[in-house]
């Protein structure tokens, strides 16, 4: 009878962070505190960059979207994320991006944590934009233009307020309903949010531009002649082959920073330019190995596609936040005799 079965050992019961628990964690810590913490955690992991196993993510493409696996390890811990990107999903009431992931111990291969990562991805993507903006934008930047006002948008704006001191956000989305939603949410969070009726209007006077649109094509959200001197751009919505946001001519005026060059060459804005186009990996700026912004009139571009080390950092941060009440999943078989897996099944008859 089932009630006589031995219980799995504590090591075999894996902490599980559901969407509900993630939301409770964010309310306990405070969203902006979490974004500040995550920015610091991602920066710390980027500073250890050479230690990590790195590979471009494994992508399964279809005409309407992509499913990706994103693994990395620092030799002590291993993490992977499953994530999708389906820009048409919102028309069916589904999200464009959903994700979940695992943090594991290299020594045993046992998982330490299984977590929802749809929210965690929004947080770590916003924290990564904030990290890039703090490193590359003019220090006096206060006005953000946010183009694409969907699921990622508010997190992007709040991370830039918390980490970089942005106090005004100018919004544009091809769907005015998305802009209204975003303006309402940001005003409730105490930000000055201005709804604009074109991308050109949104970027007027902006020091930082973040593009986070979802459209599976080579879109031109920003034309070359729209962007003035001294601006920093976070282009995060172009993250797949054939899915970009910037006019190629704009790249020739910008100094471009990426996460992991081999992945970004395939997925980022720079897929549109020659393979010799120069880029700098952001970690090199953070460690002082490479220059960031060198002149106030320079256009700096963070061509962000999302890299596994950001998810590794986010899962590690989340693991540190777990409390004793976190749910645990019976997901790892745990026979009394590790070699008697069969016997465990038979005893459960
Ligand atoms: P979403 O579908 O919730 O929102 C996207 C918004 O973009 C929609 O409101 C849509 O109307 C708008 N839009 C589409 N084309 C536009 C255009 N030309 N101009 C202005 N607005 C336009 O998607 P999301 O979850 O907010 O994700 C946004 C993008 O960011 C997606 O492309 C996603 O793949 C990408 N993303 C990147 C990372 C990363 O690490 N770089 C992480 C998460 C998501």
Coordinates of C-alpha atoms and ligand atoms in Angstrom, one line a residue:
X1 CA 0.0 0.0 0.0
X2 CA 1.2 3.5 -0.9
X3 CA 1.1 4.7 2.7
X4 CA 3.8 2.2 3.7
X5 CA 6.4 3.5 1.2
X6 CA 9.5 5.1 2.5
X7 CA 9.5 8.9 2.0
X8 CA 12.1 10.4 -0.4
X9 CA 15.1 11.8 1.4
X10 CA 15.4 15.6 1.7
X11 CA 18.1 15.6 -1.0
X12 CA 15.6 14.0 -3.5
X13 CA 12.8 16.5 -2.8
X14 CA 13.6 19.5 -5.0
X15 CA 12.6 23.0 -4.0
X16 CA 10.0 24.3 -6.5
X17 CA 9.2 28.0 -7.0
X18 CA 5.8 28.3 -8.6
X19 CA 4.5 31.5 -10.2
X20 CA 2.6 32.2 -7.0
X21 CA 5.7 31.8 -4.9
X22 CA 7.7 34.0 -7.2
X23 CA 5.1 36.7 -6.9
X24 CA 5.1 36.4 -3.1
X25 CA 8.9 36.5 -3.0
X26 CA 8.8 39.8 -5.1
X27 CA 6.3 41.3 -2.7
X28 CA 8.4 40.3 0.3
X29 CA 11.6 41.7 -1.1
X30 CA 10.1 44.6 -3.1
X31 CA 10.3 44.5 -6.9
X32 CA 12.9 47.3 -7.2
X33 CA 15.1 45.9 -4.5
X34 CA 14.9 42.5 -6.3
X35 CA 16.0 44.3 -9.5
X36 CA 18.9 46.0 -7.8
X37 CA 20.0 42.7 -6.2
X38 CA 19.7 40.9 -9.5
X39 CA 21.7 43.6 -11.3
X40 CA 24.5 43.1 -8.8
X41 CA 24.3 39.3 -9.1
X42 CA 24.5 39.4 -12.9
X43 CA 27.4 41.8 -12.7
X44 CA 29.2 39.5 -10.3
X45 CA 28.7 36.5 -12.6
X46 CA 29.7 38.5 -15.7
X47 CA 33.0 39.4 -13.9
X48 CA 33.7 35.7 -13.6
X49 CA 32.9 35.2 -17.3
X50 CA 36.0 33.2 -18.3
X51 CA 35.1 30.5 -15.7
X52 CA 31.8 29.5 -17.3
X53 CA 31.1 26.9 -19.9
X54 CA 29.6 28.9 -22.7
X55 CA 27.6 27.8 -25.8
X56 CA 25.1 29.6 -28.0
X57 CA 21.6 28.5 -26.9
X58 CA 20.0 25.5 -28.7
X59 CA 17.1 26.8 -30.8
X60 CA 14.2 25.0 -32.5
X61 CA 12.7 27.4 -35.0
X62 CA 9.3 27.3 -36.6
X63 CA 7.7 29.9 -38.9
X64 CA 5.9 31.5 -36.0
X65 CA 8.3 31.2 -33.1
X66 CA 11.2 29.5 -31.3
X67 CA 11.8 27.2 -28.4
X68 CA 15.3 27.4 -26.8
X69 CA 17.4 25.7 -24.2
X70 CA 20.0 27.8 -22.5
X71 CA 22.6 25.9 -20.5
X72 CA 25.8 27.0 -18.6
X73 CA 28.0 25.9 -15.7
X74 CA 30.7 27.5 -13.6
X75 CA 32.1 24.1 -12.7
X76 CA 30.3 24.1 -9.3
X77 CA 26.7 24.7 -10.4
X78 CA 24.8 24.0 -13.6
X79 CA 21.7 25.8 -14.9
X80 CA 19.5 25.6 -17.9
X81 CA 16.3 27.5 -19.0
X82 CA 13.6 26.4 -21.4
X83 CA 12.1 29.5 -23.1
X84 CA 9.9 30.2 -26.0
X85 CA 9.3 33.2 -28.2
X86 CA 6.1 33.4 -30.1
X87 CA 5.1 37.0 -31.0
X88 CA 1.7 35.9 -32.3
X89 CA 0.7 34.3 -29.0
X90 CA -0.9 37.4 -27.5
X91 CA -3.6 37.3 -30.2
X92 CA -4.7 34.0 -28.6
X93 CA -4.5 35.3 -25.1
X94 CA -1.1 33.6 -24.5
X95 CA 2.2 35.2 -23.6
X96 CA 5.0 35.8 -26.2
X97 CA 7.7 34.5 -23.8
X98 CA 7.3 31.8 -21.1
X99 CA 10.0 30.0 -19.3
X100 CA 11.0 27.6 -16.6
X101 CA 14.4 26.3 -15.5
X102 CA 16.7 24.3 -13.2
X103 CA 19.7 25.0 -11.0
X104 CA 21.8 21.9 -10.2
X105 CA 24.9 20.9 -8.3
X106 CA 27.7 19.7 -10.5
X107 CA 29.2 17.4 -7.8
X108 CA 26.1 15.1 -7.8
X109 CA 24.2 16.2 -10.8
X110 CA 21.1 16.5 -8.5
X111 CA 18.9 19.5 -9.0
X112 CA 18.9 22.2 -6.3
X113 CA 15.9 24.1 -7.6
X114 CA 13.2 24.0 -10.2
X115 CA 11.5 27.3 -10.9
X116 CA 9.1 29.2 -13.0
X117 CA 11.1 31.6 -15.1
X118 CA 8.6 33.7 -17.0
X119 CA 8.7 36.3 -14.3
X120 CA 12.4 35.6 -13.6
X121 CA 13.2 36.2 -17.2
X122 CA 11.5 39.6 -17.2
X123 CA 13.4 40.5 -14.1
X124 CA 16.8 39.3 -15.3
X125 CA 16.3 40.9 -18.7
X126 CA 15.5 44.2 -17.1
X127 CA 18.4 43.9 -14.7
X128 CA 20.8 43.1 -17.6
X129 CA 19.5 46.2 -19.5
X130 CA 20.1 48.2 -16.3
X131 CA 23.6 46.8 -16.0
X132 CA 24.4 47.7 -19.6
X133 CA 22.9 51.2 -19.2
X134 CA 24.8 51.9 -16.0
X135 CA 28.0 50.9 -17.8
X136 CA 27.4 52.6 -21.1
X137 CA 24.9 55.5 -21.0
X138 CA 25.9 59.1 -20.1
X139 CA 25.8 59.3 -16.3
X140 CA 23.3 62.2 -16.4
X141 CA 20.7 60.1 -18.4
X142 CA 17.3 60.6 -16.9
X143 CA 14.8 60.1 -19.8
X144 CA 14.0 56.7 -21.2
X145 CA 12.1 56.0 -24.4
X146 CA 10.4 52.6 -24.2
X147 CA 9.3 51.2 -27.5
X148 CA 7.2 48.1 -27.3
X149 CA 5.0 48.2 -24.2
X150 CA 4.2 44.5 -23.6
X151 CA 5.1 42.1 -20.9
X152 CA 8.7 43.1 -20.5
X153 CA 8.2 46.9 -20.5
X154 CA 7.4 47.9 -16.9
X155 CA 10.3 45.7 -15.6
X156 CA 12.6 47.5 -18.0
X157 CA 11.5 50.9 -16.8
X158 CA 11.6 50.1 -13.1
X159 CA 15.1 48.5 -13.3
X160 CA 16.4 51.7 -15.1
X161 CA 14.8 53.8 -12.4
X162 CA 16.2 51.7 -9.5
X163 CA 19.7 51.2 -11.0
X164 CA 20.3 54.2 -13.2
X165 CA 18.1 57.0 -11.9
X166 CA 15.7 57.3 -14.9
X167 CA 12.7 59.4 -13.8
X168 CA 10.7 59.9 -17.0
X169 CA 9.6 57.3 -19.5
X170 CA 8.2 58.0 -22.9
X171 CA 6.1 55.2 -24.3
X172 CA 5.2 54.0 -27.7
X173 CA 3.6 50.7 -29.0
X174 CA 1.9 50.0 -32.3
X175 CA -1.0 48.9 -30.1
X176 CA -2.2 52.0 -28.1
X177 CA -3.9 49.6 -25.6
X178 CA -0.4 48.3 -24.6
X179 CA 0.8 51.9 -24.1
X180 CA -2.2 52.7 -22.0
X181 CA -1.6 49.6 -19.8
X182 CA 2.1 50.4 -19.4
X183 CA 1.5 54.1 -18.6
X184 CA -1.1 53.2 -16.0
X185 CA 1.2 50.7 -14.4
X186 CA 4.3 53.0 -14.4
X187 CA 2.3 56.0 -13.0
X188 CA 1.0 53.8 -10.2
X189 CA 4.7 53.0 -9.5
X190 CA 5.4 56.7 -9.3
X191 CA 7.2 57.2 -12.6
X192 CA 6.4 60.0 -14.9
X193 CA 5.1 58.2 -18.0
X194 CA 4.2 60.0 -21.2
X195 CA 2.2 58.1 -23.9
X196 CA 3.4 59.0 -27.4
X197 CA 1.8 58.3 -30.8
X198 CA 4.9 57.4 -32.7
X199 CA 8.4 56.1 -32.1
X200 CA 9.7 59.4 -33.4
X201 CA 7.7 61.3 -30.7
X202 CA 8.8 58.8 -28.0
X203 CA 12.5 59.3 -28.5
X204 CA 12.3 63.1 -28.5
X205 CA 14.7 64.2 -25.7
X206 CA 15.4 60.6 -24.6
X207 CA 18.9 59.8 -23.2
X208 CA 18.2 56.0 -23.3
X209 CA 16.1 54.1 -25.8
X210 CA 15.0 50.5 -25.0
X211 CA 13.3 48.6 -27.8
X212 CA 11.4 45.6 -26.6
X213 CA 9.0 44.8 -29.5
X214 CA 7.9 41.4 -30.6
X215 CA 7.6 40.8 -34.4
X216 CA 9.2 37.9 -36.2
X217 CA 10.7 39.9 -39.0
X218 CA 13.4 42.4 -39.8
X219 CA 11.5 45.3 -38.5
X220 CA 12.7 48.9 -38.4
X221 CA 11.6 50.2 -35.1
X222 CA 14.4 52.8 -35.1
X223 CA 15.6 54.4 -38.4
X224 CA 19.1 55.7 -38.6
X225 CA 18.1 59.4 -38.8
X226 CA 15.9 59.1 -35.7
X227 CA 18.7 58.7 -33.2
X228 CA 20.8 61.6 -32.1
X229 CA 24.3 61.8 -30.7
X230 CA 25.0 60.6 -27.1
X231 CA 22.1 58.2 -26.8
X232 CA 22.4 54.7 -25.3
X233 CA 20.2 52.0 -26.9
X234 CA 19.1 48.7 -25.3
X235 CA 17.8 46.7 -28.3
X236 CA 16.4 43.6 -26.6
X237 CA 13.5 42.5 -28.9
X238 CA 15.6 41.4 -31.8
X239 CA 16.8 38.0 -30.5
X240 CA 16.3 35.4 -33.3
X241 CA 17.5 34.9 -36.9
X242 CA 15.3 37.1 -39.1
X243 CA 13.9 39.1 -36.0
X244 CA 15.5 42.5 -35.6
X245 CA 14.5 46.0 -34.6
X246 CA 17.1 48.5 -35.9
X247 CA 18.0 49.8 -39.3
X248 CA 21.4 48.4 -40.3
X249 CA 22.7 52.0 -41.1
X250 CA 22.2 52.8 -37.4
X251 CA 24.7 50.1 -36.5
X252 CA 27.4 51.8 -38.5
X253 CA 27.1 54.9 -36.3
X254 CA 26.9 53.0 -33.0
X255 CA 29.5 51.4 -30.8
X256 CA 28.1 48.0 -30.1
X257 CA 28.2 45.8 -27.0
X258 CA 26.9 42.2 -26.7
X259 CA 26.6 39.4 -24.2
X260 CA 28.2 36.4 -25.9
X261 CA 29.4 37.2 -29.4
X262 CA 29.0 33.8 -31.0
X263 CA 25.3 33.8 -30.0
X264 CA 24.6 37.4 -30.9
X265 CA 26.2 37.1 -34.3
X266 CA 23.3 34.7 -35.2
X267 CA 20.5 36.2 -33.1
X268 CA 21.2 39.9 -32.5
X269 CA 20.9 43.1 -34.5
X270 CA 24.5 42.4 -35.7
X271 CA 23.1 39.5 -37.8
X272 CA 22.4 42.3 -40.3
X273 CA 26.0 43.4 -40.8
X274 CA 29.2 41.9 -42.0
X275 CA 30.9 39.3 -39.7
X276 CA 33.8 41.7 -39.2
X277 CA 31.7 44.4 -37.6
X278 CA 33.4 45.1 -34.3
X279 CA 31.7 44.4 -31.0
X280 CA 32.7 44.3 -27.4
X281 CA 31.4 41.8 -24.9
X282 CA 29.8 43.6 -21.9
X283 CA 31.7 41.6 -19.3
X284 CA 35.0 43.1 -20.6
X285 CA 33.7 46.6 -19.9
X286 CA 32.6 45.5 -16.4
X287 CA 36.1 44.1 -15.6
X288 CA 37.9 47.1 -17.2
X289 CA 39.4 45.0 -20.0
X290 CA 37.7 47.0 -22.6
X291 CA 36.4 50.6 -22.9
X292 CA 32.7 51.4 -22.7
X293 CA 31.5 54.9 -23.7
X294 CA 34.5 57.1 -24.6
X295 CA 32.7 60.3 -25.6
X296 CA 29.5 62.0 -24.6
X297 CA 28.4 62.2 -28.2
X298 CA 28.9 58.5 -28.9
X299 CA 25.9 56.3 -29.6
X300 CA 26.3 53.1 -27.6
X301 CA 24.2 50.1 -28.4
X302 CA 23.6 47.1 -26.1
X303 CA 22.5 44.4 -28.6
X304 CA 20.9 42.2 -25.9
X305 CA 19.6 38.8 -26.9
X306 CA 19.7 37.1 -23.4
X307 CA 22.4 34.7 -22.4
X308 CA 22.5 31.7 -20.1
X309 CA 24.8 33.3 -17.5
X310 CA 22.0 35.8 -16.7
X311 CA 19.6 32.9 -16.0
X312 CA 22.4 31.1 -14.0
X313 CA 22.7 34.4 -11.9
X314 CA 18.9 34.7 -11.5
X315 CA 18.5 31.1 -10.4
X316 CA 21.4 31.5 -8.0
X317 CA 19.8 34.6 -6.5
X318 CA 16.5 32.9 -6.2
X319 CA 18.0 29.9 -4.5
X320 CA 19.4 32.3 -1.8
X321 CA 15.9 33.7 -1.3
X322 CA 14.2 30.3 -0.6
X323 CA 12.5 30.0 2.8
X324 CA 11.7 26.8 4.7
X325 CA 8.1 26.8 3.4
X326 CA 9.1 26.5 -0.2
X327 CA 7.2 23.6 -1.9
X328 CA 9.3 20.5 -2.8
X329 CA 8.8 18.2 -5.7
X330 CA 9.2 14.4 -5.6
X331 CA 10.9 14.5 -9.0
X332 CA 14.1 12.5 -8.3
X333 CA 13.6 8.8 -7.7
X334 CA 15.1 7.8 -4.3
X335 CA 15.4 4.0 -3.7
X336 CA 16.8 3.0 -0.3
X337 CA 19.5 1.1 -2.2
X338 CA 20.6 3.4 -5.0
X339 CA 21.1 0.4 -7.3
X340 CA 17.7 -1.2 -6.5
X341 CA 15.6 1.1 -8.6
X342 CA 13.6 -1.9 -9.8
X343 CA 13.0 -3.0 -6.2
X344 CA 11.6 0.4 -5.3
X345 CA 9.1 0.0 -8.2
X346 CA 8.0 -3.5 -7.1
X347 CA 7.6 -2.5 -3.5
X348 CA 5.1 0.2 -4.7
X349 CA 2.8 -2.4 -6.2
Ligands
LIG1 P1 4.9 41.2 -25.8 O1 4.3 40.5 -27.0 O2 4.2 41.1 -24.5 O3 5.1 42.8 -26.2 C1 5.6 43.2 -27.4 C2 5.0 44.5 -27.8 O4 5.6 45.0 -28.9 C3 3.5 44.4 -28.1 O5 2.7 45.2 -27.3 C4 3.4 44.8 -29.6 O6 2.2 45.5 -29.9 C5 4.7 45.7 -29.7 N1 5.2 45.9 -31.0 C6 5.4 45.0 -32.0 N2 5.9 45.7 -33.1 C7 6.1 47.0 -32.8 C8 6.7 48.1 -33.4 N3 7.2 48.0 -34.7 N4 6.7 49.2 -32.8 C9 6.3 49.4 -31.5 N5 5.7 48.3 -30.8 C10 5.7 47.1 -31.4 O7 6.4 40.7 -25.7 P2 7.4 40.8 -24.5 O8 7.3 39.6 -23.6 O9 7.3 42.2 -23.9 O10 8.8 40.7 -25.2 C11 9.2 41.8 -26.1 C12 10.4 41.3 -26.9 O11 11.5 41.1 -26.1 C13 10.1 40.0 -27.6 O12 10.6 40.1 -29.0 C14 10.9 39.0 -26.9 O13 11.4 37.9 -27.7 C15 12.1 39.8 -26.4 N6 12.8 39.4 -25.2 C16 14.1 39.5 -25.2 C17 14.8 39.1 -24.1 C18 16.3 39.2 -24.0 O14 17.0 38.7 -23.1 N7 16.9 40.0 -24.9 C19 14.1 38.5 -23.0 C20 12.7 38.5 -23.0 C21 12.1 38.9 -24.1

